[in-house]
Amino acid sequence: MIGIGTHLVTCPLQPSLGCVYKLVEVNGSPCLKLTEDEEKMTIPGMKAIYRLYDAAGHPFMDLMALEEEPSPSAGQELGIRVLGRLEETTKVIPSTVEPLHRTYFRDGQVCEPLPSLPEVRTHAQVSLNLLSPAHRRLHEPQPYPVAVTERLHQLFLELRQGSL
């Protein structure tokens, strides 16, 4: 199998967008794109994503889970793996959990009314204002972590081992 990369289809002197569609499941089976560049690897399977908040009401992490996993709960200790530091397990206890994934289109049909542009703008402004000052500061902001559940991490490892 061969893939066409950004440098083959665009001139290196021209800007390119560093995001593309990544296939994560085929006919109900999770799949994985293998690459030496860890940032370009896919995270397999259908997922749900949650925003975790601290006691002060600030979001401190976004968490990806497999769609069939139970939703995390406020006050529940979670074993997670932060992207970029997958070799270590971290324990977190969110004060609040907000599901982020919404389905607006299914099978080519609108299944939930689309928000208006002013609603989207207001939502984005509110979300930014909720961030901790450490994440919002202009000089040396603290990176905002994204993590995966242990179950999603295990699926990733199983698929990677099976592909080697």
C-alpha positions as a printed NumPy array, in Angstrom:
array([[  0.   ,   0.   ,   0.   ],
       [  1.257,   3.502,  -0.729],
       [  0.011,   6.856,   0.503],
       [  0.296,  10.278,  -1.047],
       [  1.788,  12.773,   1.41 ],
       [  1.508,  16.531,   1.674],
       [  4.999,  17.153,   0.246],
       [  4.223,  15.125,  -2.858],
       [  1.015,  16.956,  -3.749],
       [  1.986,  20.492,  -2.675],
       [  5.082,  22.592,  -3.111],
       [  7.1  ,  22.73 ,   0.154],
       [  7.291,  26.528,  -0.205],
       [  3.513,  26.85 ,  -0.218],
       [  1.486,  26.625,   3.001],
       [ -0.524,  23.466,   3.545],
       [ -3.238,  22.61 ,   5.997],
       [ -1.983,  20.102,   8.577],
       [ -5.246,  18.236,   8.983],
       [ -6.971,  15.626,   6.837],
       [ -9.779,  13.127,   7.041],
       [ -8.591,   9.991,   8.839],
       [-10.418,   6.7  ,   8.482],
       [-10.922,   5.128,  11.949],
       [-13.39 ,   2.321,  11.226],
       [-14.32 ,   0.13 ,   8.243],
       [-17.59 ,  -1.85 ,   8.301],
       [-17.7  ,  -1.706,  12.104],
       [-14.051,  -2.752,  12.59 ],
       [-11.621,  -0.196,  14.042],
       [ -8.558,   0.573,  11.921],
       [ -5.322,   2.441,  12.4  ],
       [ -2.973,   4.455,  10.182],
       [  0.621,   3.55 ,  11.05 ],
       [  3.376,   6.103,  10.553],
       [  6.683,   6.987,  12.126],
       [  5.281,  10.462,  12.854],
       [  3.227,   9.883,  16.027],
       [  1.18 ,  13.043,  15.408],
       [ -0.102,  11.589,  12.115],
       [ -1.256,   8.254,  13.569],
       [ -4.979,   7.805,  13.822],
       [ -6.809,   6.955,  17.018],
       [ -8.978,   3.956,  16.049],
       [-12.692,   3.343,  16.459],
       [-15.855,   5.398,  16.808],
       [-15.352,   7.797,  19.681],
       [-17.129,  10.065,  22.111],
       [-15.37 ,  13.111,  23.547],
       [-15.87 ,  14.763,  26.896],
       [-14.644,  17.996,  28.449],
       [-13.519,  17.562,  32.057],
       [-13.843,  20.49 ,  34.473],
       [-12.098,  21.205,  37.785],
       [-13.76 ,  22.429,  40.997],
       [-13.263,  26.071,  39.915],
       [-15.358,  25.426,  36.778],
       [-12.408,  25.528,  34.356],
       [-11.985,  22.832,  31.724],
       [ -8.683,  21.071,  32.365],
       [ -8.708,  18.29 ,  29.766],
       [-10.65 ,  16.782,  26.877],
       [-11.078,  13.011,  26.986],
       [-11.639,  10.655,  24.047],
       [-13.381,   7.351,  24.744],
       [-14.761,   4.589,  22.59 ],
       [-18.38 ,   5.298,  21.725],
       [-19.596,   2.153,  23.515],
       [-17.77 ,   2.974,  26.774],
       [-19.858,   4.311,  29.649],
       [-19.703,   8.082,  30.005],
       [-17.358,   9.361,  32.707],
       [-19.093,  10.833,  35.76 ],
       [-18.371,  13.829,  37.945],
       [-16.437,  12.793,  41.047],
       [-15.368,   9.466,  39.481],
       [-11.632,   8.713,  39.314],
       [-10.508,   8.036,  35.746],
       [ -7.344,   6.322,  34.548],
       [ -6.312,   8.136,  31.375],
       [ -3.381,   8.494,  28.956],
       [ -2.468,  12.003,  27.807],
       [ -1.604,  12.256,  24.101],
       [  2.115,  12.783,  23.748],
       [  2.737,  10.895,  27.012],
       [  0.94 ,   7.622,  26.282],
       [  3.48 ,   5.526,  28.197],
       [  2.2  ,   6.752,  31.568],
       [ -1.226,   6.401,  33.191],
       [ -2.614,   9.463,  34.961],
       [ -5.52 ,   9.55 ,  37.404],
       [ -7.962,  12.462,  37.289],
       [-11.215,  13.252,  39.092],
       [-13.391,  15.749,  37.214],
       [-15.875,  17.91 ,  39.11 ],
       [-18.049,  18.202,  36.004],
       [-18.176,  16.266,  32.734],
       [-19.582,  17.742,  29.519],
       [-20.201,  15.546,  26.447],
       [-18.928,  17.403,  23.373],
       [-19.858,  15.181,  20.426],
       [-23.07 ,  16.109,  18.615],
       [-24.433,  14.452,  15.489],
       [-26.013,  16.931,  13.088],
       [-26.015,  14.75 ,   9.97 ],
       [-26.763,  11.023,   9.658],
       [-27.038,   9.151,   6.387],
       [-26.943,  12.453,   4.486],
       [-29.867,  13.933,   6.428],
       [-29.985,  16.702,   9.039],
       [-30.978,  14.965,  12.282],
       [-30.6  ,  17.933,  14.65 ],
       [-31.16 ,  21.612,  13.845],
       [-27.917,  23.374,  12.995],
       [-26.968,  26.26 ,  15.307],
       [-26.923,  29.739,  13.797],
       [-23.657,  31.602,  13.281],
       [-24.336,  33.904,  16.296],
       [-25.008,  30.805,  18.442],
       [-21.741,  29.221,  17.309],
       [-19.836,  32.462,  17.999],
       [-21.374,  32.805,  21.469],
       [-20.595,  29.18 ,  22.295],
       [-16.961,  29.646,  21.212],
       [-16.603,  32.846,  23.281],
       [-18.102,  31.219,  26.375],
       [-15.833,  28.176,  25.947],
       [-12.736,  30.373,  25.646],
       [-13.725,  32.434,  28.675],
       [-14.063,  29.267,  30.761],
       [-10.448,  28.27 ,  30.099],
       [ -8.033,  28.743,  32.958],
       [ -5.889,  31.886,  32.722],
       [ -2.859,  29.557,  32.481],
       [ -4.231,  28.243,  29.152],
       [ -5.321,  31.668,  27.849],
       [ -2.207,  33.725,  28.549],
       [ -0.358,  34.963,  25.472],
       [  3.166,  34.275,  26.752],
       [  4.045,  30.645,  27.449],
       [  0.487,  29.344,  27.802],
       [  0.069,  25.983,  29.49 ],
       [ -0.777,  23.376,  26.829],
       [ -4.357,  22.122,  27.005],
       [ -4.204,  18.319,  27.279],
       [ -6.226,  15.799,  25.334],
       [ -6.324,  12.25 ,  26.688],
       [ -7.693,   8.811,  25.857],
       [ -9.289,   6.253,  28.138],
       [ -7.39 ,   3.105,  29.087],
       [ -9.752,   1.036,  26.931],
       [ -9.127,   3.208,  23.863],
       [ -5.376,   3.088,  24.526],
       [ -5.511,  -0.74 ,  24.72 ],
       [ -7.344,  -0.895,  21.374],
       [ -4.658,   1.332,  19.852],
       [ -1.897,  -0.963,  21.184],
       [ -3.655,  -4.149,  19.985],
       [ -4.112,  -2.783,  16.46 ],
       [ -0.543,  -1.474,  16.318],
       [  0.892,  -4.822,  17.481],
       [ -1.29 ,  -6.705,  15.001],
       [ -0.04 ,  -4.519,  12.158],
       [  3.685,  -4.894,  12.839]])
